[in-house]
Coordinates of N, CA, C and O in Angstrom, one line a residue:
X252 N 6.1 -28.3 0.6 CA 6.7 -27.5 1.7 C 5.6 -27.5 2.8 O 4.5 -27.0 2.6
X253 N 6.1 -28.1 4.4 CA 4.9 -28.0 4.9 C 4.8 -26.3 5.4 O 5.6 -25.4 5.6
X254 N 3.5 -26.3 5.5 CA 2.6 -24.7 5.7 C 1.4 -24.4 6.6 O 0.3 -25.1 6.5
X255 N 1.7 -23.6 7.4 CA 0.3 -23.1 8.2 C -0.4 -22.5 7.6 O 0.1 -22.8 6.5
X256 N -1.2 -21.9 7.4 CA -2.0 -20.5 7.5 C -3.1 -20.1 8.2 O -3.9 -21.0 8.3
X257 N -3.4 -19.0 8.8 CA -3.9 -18.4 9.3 C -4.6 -16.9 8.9 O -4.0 -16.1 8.3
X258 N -5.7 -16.7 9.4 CA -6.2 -15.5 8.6 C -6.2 -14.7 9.7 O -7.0 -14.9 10.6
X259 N -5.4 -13.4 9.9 CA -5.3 -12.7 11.3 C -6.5 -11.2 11.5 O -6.7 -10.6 12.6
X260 N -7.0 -11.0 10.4 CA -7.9 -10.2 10.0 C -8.5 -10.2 8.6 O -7.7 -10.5 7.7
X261 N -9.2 -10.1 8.5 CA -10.8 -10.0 7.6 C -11.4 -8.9 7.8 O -12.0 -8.6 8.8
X262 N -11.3 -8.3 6.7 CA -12.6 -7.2 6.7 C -13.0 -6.9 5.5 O -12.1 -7.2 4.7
X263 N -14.1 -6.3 4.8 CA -14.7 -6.5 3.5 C -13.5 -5.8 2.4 O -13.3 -6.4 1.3
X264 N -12.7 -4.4 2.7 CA -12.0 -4.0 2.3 C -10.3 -4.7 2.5 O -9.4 -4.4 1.7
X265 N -10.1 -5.2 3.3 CA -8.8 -5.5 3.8 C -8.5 -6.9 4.9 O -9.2 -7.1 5.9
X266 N -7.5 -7.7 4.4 CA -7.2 -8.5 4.9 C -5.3 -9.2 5.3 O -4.2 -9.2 4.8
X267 N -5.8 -9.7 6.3 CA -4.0 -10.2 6.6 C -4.2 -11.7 6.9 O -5.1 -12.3 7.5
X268 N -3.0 -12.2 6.2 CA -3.2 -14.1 6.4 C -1.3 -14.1 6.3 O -0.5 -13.6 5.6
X269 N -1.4 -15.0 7.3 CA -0.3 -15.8 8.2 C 0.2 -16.9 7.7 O -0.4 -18.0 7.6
X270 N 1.5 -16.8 7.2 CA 1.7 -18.1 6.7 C 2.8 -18.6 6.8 O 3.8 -18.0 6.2
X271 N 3.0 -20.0 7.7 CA 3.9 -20.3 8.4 C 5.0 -21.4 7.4 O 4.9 -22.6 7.2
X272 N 5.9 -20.8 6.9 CA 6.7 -21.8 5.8 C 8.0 -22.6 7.2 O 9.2 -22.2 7.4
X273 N 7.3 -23.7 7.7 CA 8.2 -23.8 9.0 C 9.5 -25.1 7.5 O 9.6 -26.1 8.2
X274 N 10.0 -25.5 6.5 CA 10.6 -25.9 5.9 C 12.0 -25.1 5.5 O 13.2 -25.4 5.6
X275 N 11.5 -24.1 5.1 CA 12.6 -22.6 5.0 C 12.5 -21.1 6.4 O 13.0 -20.0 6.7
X276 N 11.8 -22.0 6.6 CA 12.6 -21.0 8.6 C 11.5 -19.5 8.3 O 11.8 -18.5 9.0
X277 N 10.7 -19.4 7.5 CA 10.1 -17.5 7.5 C 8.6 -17.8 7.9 O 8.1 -18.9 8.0
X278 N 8.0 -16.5 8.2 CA 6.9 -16.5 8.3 C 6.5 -15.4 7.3 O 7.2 -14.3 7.1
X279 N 5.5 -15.6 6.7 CA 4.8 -15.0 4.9 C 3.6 -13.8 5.9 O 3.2 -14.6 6.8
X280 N 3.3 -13.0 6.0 CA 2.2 -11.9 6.0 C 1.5 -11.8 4.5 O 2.2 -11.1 3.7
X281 N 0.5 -12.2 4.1 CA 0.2 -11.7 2.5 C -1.3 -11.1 3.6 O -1.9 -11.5 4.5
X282 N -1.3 -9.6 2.5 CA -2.1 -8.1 3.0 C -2.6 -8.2 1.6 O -1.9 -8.3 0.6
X283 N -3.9 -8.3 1.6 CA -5.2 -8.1 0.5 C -5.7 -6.8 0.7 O -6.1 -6.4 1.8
X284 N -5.7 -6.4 0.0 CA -6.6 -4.9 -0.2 C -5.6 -3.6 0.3 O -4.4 -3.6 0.7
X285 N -6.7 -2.4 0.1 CA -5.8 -1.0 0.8 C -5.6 -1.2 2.3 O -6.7 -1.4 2.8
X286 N -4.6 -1.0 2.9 CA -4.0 -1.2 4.2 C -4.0 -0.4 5.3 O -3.0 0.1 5.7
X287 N -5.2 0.0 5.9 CA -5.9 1.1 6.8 C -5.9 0.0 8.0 O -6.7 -0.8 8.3
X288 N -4.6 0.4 8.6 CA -4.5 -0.2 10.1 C -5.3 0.5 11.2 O -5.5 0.0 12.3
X289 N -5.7 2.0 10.7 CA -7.0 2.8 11.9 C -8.1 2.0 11.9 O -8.7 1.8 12.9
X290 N -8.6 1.3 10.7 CA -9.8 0.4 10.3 C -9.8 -0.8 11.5 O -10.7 -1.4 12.1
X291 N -8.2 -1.1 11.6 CA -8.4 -2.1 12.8 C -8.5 -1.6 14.1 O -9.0 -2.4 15.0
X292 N -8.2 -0.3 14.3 CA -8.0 0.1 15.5 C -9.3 0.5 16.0 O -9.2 0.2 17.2
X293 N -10.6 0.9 15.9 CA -12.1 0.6 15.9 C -12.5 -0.9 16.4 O -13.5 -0.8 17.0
X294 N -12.1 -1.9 16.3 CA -12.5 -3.0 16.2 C -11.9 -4.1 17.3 O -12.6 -4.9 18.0
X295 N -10.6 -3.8 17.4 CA -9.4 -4.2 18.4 C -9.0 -3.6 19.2 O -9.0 -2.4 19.1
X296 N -8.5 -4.3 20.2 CA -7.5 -3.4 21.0 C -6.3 -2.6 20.6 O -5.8 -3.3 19.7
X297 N -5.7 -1.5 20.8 CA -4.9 -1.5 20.5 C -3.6 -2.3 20.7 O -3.0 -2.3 19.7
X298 N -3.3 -2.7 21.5 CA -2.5 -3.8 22.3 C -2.6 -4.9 21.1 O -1.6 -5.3 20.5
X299 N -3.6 -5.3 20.8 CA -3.9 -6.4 20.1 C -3.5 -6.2 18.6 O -2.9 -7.0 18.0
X300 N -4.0 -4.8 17.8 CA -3.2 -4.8 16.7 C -2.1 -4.4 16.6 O -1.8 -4.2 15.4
X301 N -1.0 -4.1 17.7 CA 0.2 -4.2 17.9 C 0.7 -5.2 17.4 O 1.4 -5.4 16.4
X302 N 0.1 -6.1 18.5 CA 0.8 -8.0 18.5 C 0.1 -8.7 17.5 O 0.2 -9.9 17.6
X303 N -0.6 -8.1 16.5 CA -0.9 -8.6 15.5 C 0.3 -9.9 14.9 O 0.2 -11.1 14.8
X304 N 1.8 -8.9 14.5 CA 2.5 -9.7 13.9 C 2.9 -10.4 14.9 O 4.2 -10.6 14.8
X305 N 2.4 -10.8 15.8 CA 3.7 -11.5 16.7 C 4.2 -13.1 16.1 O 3.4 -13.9 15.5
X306 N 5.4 -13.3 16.3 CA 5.5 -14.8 16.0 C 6.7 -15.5 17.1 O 7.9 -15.8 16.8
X307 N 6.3 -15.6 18.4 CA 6.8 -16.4 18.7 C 6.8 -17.8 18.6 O 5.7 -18.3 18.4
X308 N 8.1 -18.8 18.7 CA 7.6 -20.2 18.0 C 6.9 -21.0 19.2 O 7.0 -20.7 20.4
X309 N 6.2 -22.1 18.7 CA 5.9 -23.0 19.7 C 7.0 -23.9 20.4 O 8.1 -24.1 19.8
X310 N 6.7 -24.5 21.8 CA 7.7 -24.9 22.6 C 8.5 -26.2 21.5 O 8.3 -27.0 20.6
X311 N 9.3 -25.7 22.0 CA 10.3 -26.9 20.8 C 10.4 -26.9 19.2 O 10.9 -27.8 18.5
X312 N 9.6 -25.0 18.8 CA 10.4 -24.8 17.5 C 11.0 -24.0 17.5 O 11.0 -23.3 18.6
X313 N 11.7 -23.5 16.4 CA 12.7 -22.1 16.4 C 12.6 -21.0 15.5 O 12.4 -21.1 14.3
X314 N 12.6 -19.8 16.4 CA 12.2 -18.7 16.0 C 13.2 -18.5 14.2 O 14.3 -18.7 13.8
X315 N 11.8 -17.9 13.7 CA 11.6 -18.1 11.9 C 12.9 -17.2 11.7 O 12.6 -16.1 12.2
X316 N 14.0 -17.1 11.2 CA 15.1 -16.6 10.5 C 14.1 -15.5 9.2 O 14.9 -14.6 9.0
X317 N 13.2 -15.3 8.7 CA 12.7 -14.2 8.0 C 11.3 -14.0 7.9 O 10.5 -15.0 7.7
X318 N 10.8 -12.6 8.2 CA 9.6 -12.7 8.0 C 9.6 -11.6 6.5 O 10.4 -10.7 6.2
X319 N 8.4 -12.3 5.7 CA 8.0 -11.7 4.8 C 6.5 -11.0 4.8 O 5.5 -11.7 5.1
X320 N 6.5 -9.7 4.4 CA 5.2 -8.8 4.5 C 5.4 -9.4 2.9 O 6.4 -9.7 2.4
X321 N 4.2 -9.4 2.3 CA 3.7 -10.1 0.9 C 2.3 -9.0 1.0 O 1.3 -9.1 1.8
X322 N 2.7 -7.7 -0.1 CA 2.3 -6.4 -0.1 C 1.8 -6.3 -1.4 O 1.1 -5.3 -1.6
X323 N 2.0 -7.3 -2.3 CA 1.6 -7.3 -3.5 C 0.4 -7.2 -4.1 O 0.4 -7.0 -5.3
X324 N -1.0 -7.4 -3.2 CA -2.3 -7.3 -3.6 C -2.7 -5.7 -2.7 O -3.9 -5.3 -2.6
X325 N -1.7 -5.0 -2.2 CA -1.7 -3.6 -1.2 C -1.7 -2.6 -2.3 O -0.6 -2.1 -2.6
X326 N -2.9 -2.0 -3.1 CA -2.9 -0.9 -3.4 C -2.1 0.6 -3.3 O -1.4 1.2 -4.1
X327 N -2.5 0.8 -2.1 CA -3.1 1.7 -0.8 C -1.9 0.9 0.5 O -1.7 -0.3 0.7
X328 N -1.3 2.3 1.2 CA -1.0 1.7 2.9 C -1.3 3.4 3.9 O -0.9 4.4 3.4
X329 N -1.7 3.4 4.7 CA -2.1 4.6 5.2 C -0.7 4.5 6.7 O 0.0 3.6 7.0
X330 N -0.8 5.7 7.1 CA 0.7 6.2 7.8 C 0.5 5.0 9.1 O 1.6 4.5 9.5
X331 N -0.7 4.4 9.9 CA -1.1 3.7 10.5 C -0.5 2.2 10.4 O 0.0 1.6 11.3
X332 N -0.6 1.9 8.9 CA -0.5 0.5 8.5 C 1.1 0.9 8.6 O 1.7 -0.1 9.2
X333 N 1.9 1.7 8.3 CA 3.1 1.7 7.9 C 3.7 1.9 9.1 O 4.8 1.4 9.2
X334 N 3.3 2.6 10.2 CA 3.7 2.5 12.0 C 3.6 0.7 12.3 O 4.6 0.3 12.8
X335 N 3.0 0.0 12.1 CA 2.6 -1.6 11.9 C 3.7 -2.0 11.7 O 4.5 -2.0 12.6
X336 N 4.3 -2.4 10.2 CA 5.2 -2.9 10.2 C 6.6 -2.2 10.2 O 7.6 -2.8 9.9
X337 N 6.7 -0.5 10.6 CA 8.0 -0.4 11.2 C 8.1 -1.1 12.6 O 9.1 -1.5 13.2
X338 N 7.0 -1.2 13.1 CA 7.4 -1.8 14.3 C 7.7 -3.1 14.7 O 8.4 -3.3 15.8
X339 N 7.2 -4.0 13.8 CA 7.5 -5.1 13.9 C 8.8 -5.6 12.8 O 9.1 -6.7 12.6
X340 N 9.5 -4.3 12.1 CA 10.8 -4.9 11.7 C 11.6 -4.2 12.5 O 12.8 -4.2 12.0
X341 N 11.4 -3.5 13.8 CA 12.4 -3.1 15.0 C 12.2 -4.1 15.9 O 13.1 -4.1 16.8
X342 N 10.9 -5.3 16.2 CA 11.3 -6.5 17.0 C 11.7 -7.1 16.4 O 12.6 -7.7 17.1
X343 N 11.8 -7.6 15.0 CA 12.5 -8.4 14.2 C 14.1 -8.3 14.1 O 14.8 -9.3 14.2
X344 N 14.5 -7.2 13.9 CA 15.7 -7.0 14.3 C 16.1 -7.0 15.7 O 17.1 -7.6 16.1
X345 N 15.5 -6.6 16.2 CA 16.1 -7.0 18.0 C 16.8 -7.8 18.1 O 17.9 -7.8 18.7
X346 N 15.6 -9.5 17.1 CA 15.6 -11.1 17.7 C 16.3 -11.6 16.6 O 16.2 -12.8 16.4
X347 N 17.3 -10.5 15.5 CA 18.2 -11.0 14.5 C 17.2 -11.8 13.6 O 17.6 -12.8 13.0
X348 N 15.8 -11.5 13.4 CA 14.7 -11.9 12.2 C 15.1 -11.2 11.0 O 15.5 -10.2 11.5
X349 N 15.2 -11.2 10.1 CA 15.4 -10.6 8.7 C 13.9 -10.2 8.3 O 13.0 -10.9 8.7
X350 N 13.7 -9.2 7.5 CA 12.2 -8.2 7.1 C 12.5 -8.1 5.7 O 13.4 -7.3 5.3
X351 N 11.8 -8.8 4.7 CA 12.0 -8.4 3.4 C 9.8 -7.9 3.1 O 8.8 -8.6 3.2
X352 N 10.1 -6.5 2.6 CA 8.8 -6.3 1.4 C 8.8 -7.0 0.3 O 9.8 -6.9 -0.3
X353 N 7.7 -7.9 -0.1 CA 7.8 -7.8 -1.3 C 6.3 -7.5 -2.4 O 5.2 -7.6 -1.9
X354 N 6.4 -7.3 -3.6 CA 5.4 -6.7 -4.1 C 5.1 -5.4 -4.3 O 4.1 -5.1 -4.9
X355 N 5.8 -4.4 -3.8 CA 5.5 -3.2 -3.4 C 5.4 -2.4 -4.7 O 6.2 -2.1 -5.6
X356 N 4.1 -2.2 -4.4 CA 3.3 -1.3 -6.1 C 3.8 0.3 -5.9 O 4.2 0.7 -4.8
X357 N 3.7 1.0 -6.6 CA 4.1 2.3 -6.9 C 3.8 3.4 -5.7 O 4.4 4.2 -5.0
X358 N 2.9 3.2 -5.9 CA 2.1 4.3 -4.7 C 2.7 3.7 -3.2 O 3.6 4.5 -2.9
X359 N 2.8 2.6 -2.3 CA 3.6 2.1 -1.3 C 4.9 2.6 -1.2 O 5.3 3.4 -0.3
X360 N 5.8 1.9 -2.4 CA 7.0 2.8 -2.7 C 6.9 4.1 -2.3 O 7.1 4.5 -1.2
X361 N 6.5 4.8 -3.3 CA 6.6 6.0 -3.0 C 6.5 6.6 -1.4 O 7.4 7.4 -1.0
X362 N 5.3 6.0 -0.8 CA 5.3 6.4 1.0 C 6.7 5.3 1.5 O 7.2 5.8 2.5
X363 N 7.1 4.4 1.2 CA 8.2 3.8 1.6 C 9.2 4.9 1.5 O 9.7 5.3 2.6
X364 N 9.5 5.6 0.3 CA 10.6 6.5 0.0 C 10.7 8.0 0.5 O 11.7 8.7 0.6
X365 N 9.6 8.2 0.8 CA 9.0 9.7 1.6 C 9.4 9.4 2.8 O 10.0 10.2 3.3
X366 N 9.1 8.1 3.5 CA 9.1 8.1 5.2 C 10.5 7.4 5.2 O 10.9 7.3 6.3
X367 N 11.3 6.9 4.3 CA 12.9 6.3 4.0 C 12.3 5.2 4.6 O 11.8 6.0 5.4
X368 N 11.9 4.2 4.8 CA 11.1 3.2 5.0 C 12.1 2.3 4.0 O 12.7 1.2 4.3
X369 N 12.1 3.0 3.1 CA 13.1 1.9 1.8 C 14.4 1.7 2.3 O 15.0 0.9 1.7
X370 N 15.0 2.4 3.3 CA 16.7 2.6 3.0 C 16.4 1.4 5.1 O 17.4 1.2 5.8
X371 N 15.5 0.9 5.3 CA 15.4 0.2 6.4 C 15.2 -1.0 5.9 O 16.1 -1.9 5.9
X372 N 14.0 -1.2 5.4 CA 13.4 -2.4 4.8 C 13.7 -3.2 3.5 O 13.6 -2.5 2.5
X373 N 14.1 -4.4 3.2 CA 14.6 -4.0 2.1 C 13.4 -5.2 0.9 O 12.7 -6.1 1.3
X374 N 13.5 -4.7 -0.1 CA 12.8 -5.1 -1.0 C 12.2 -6.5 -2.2 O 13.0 -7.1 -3.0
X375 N 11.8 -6.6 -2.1 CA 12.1 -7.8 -3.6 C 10.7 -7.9 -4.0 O 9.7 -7.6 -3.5
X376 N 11.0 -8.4 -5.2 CA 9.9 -8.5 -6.1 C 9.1 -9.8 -6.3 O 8.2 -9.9 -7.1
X377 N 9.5 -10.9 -5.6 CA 8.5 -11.9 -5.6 C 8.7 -12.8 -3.8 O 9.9 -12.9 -3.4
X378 N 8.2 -13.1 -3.4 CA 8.3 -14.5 -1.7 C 9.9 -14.7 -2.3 O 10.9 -14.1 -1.8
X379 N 10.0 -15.9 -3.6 CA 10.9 -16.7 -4.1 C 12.3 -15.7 -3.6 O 13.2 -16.0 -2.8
X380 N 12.2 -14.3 -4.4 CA 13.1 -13.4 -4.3 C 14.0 -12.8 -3.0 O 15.1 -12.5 -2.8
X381 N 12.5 -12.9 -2.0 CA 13.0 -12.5 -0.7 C 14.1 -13.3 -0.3 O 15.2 -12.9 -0.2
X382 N 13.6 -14.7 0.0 CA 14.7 -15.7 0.5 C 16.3 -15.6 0.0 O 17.2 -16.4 0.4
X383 N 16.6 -14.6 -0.7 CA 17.6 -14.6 -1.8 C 18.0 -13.2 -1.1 O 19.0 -12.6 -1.5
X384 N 17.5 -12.8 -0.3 CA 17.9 -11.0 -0.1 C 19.1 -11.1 0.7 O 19.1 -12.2 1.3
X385 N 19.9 -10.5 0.9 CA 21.0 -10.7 2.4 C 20.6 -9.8 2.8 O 19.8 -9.1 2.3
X386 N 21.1 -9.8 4.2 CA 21.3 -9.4 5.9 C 22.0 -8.2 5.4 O 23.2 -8.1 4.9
X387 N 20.7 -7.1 5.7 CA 21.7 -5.8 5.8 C 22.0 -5.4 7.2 O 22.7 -4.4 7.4

């Protein structure tokens, strides 16, 4: 399957890498470590860790039918990291993108289910899985 990747942050505790599956139409986010989006906000602009997720396609490809957050090595998400990606599955939806979690360890969940995060987002338990989720 051809694949991009990209590493969109690095830091000793936390990381985000980009991964462009342009064969099956999604773009992959896989998040290493506990997920302290204030840790970026020190470092970056704010503006910039906004548009972190952006994915618009290049001239003459077509915008990715799903993006997947790959949360599975995410401990830890602090209320910062979880403003992140509500926001970029309300541009996602705008542009009729589909938003699947997948991986989501107990503790996540749990702030997923506290902030209803879960009853927006919807879930699965492996990449393979997501592609399999329908359009809620």
């Amino acid at each position: 399957m051809p694949t991009t990747s990209t590493h969109l942050w690095q830091s000793p505790k936390f990381a985000i890498e980009r991964i462009e599956d342009e064969e099956r139409g999604a773009l992959i986010f896989r998040f290493r470590g506990a997920f302290a989006a204030n840790e970026m906000y020190g470092v970056l602009k704010p503006l910039a860790v906004v548009n972190i997720f952006d994915f618009d396609p290049a001239p003459g490809k077509e915008l990715p039918g799903l993006n997947i957050f790959d949360i599975t090595d995410v401990p830890t998400l602090d209320s910062s990291g979880l403003g992140l990606i509500i926001s970029h599955f309300i541009r996602c939806r705008a542009r009729g993108v589909r938003v699947v979690a997948v991986g989501v360890s107990p503790n996540v969940m749990q702030l997923f289910k506290f902030t209803r995060t879960d009853s927006l987002i919807p879930t699965a338990a492996s990449i393979e899985e997501a592609f399999a989720v329908p359009r809620s």
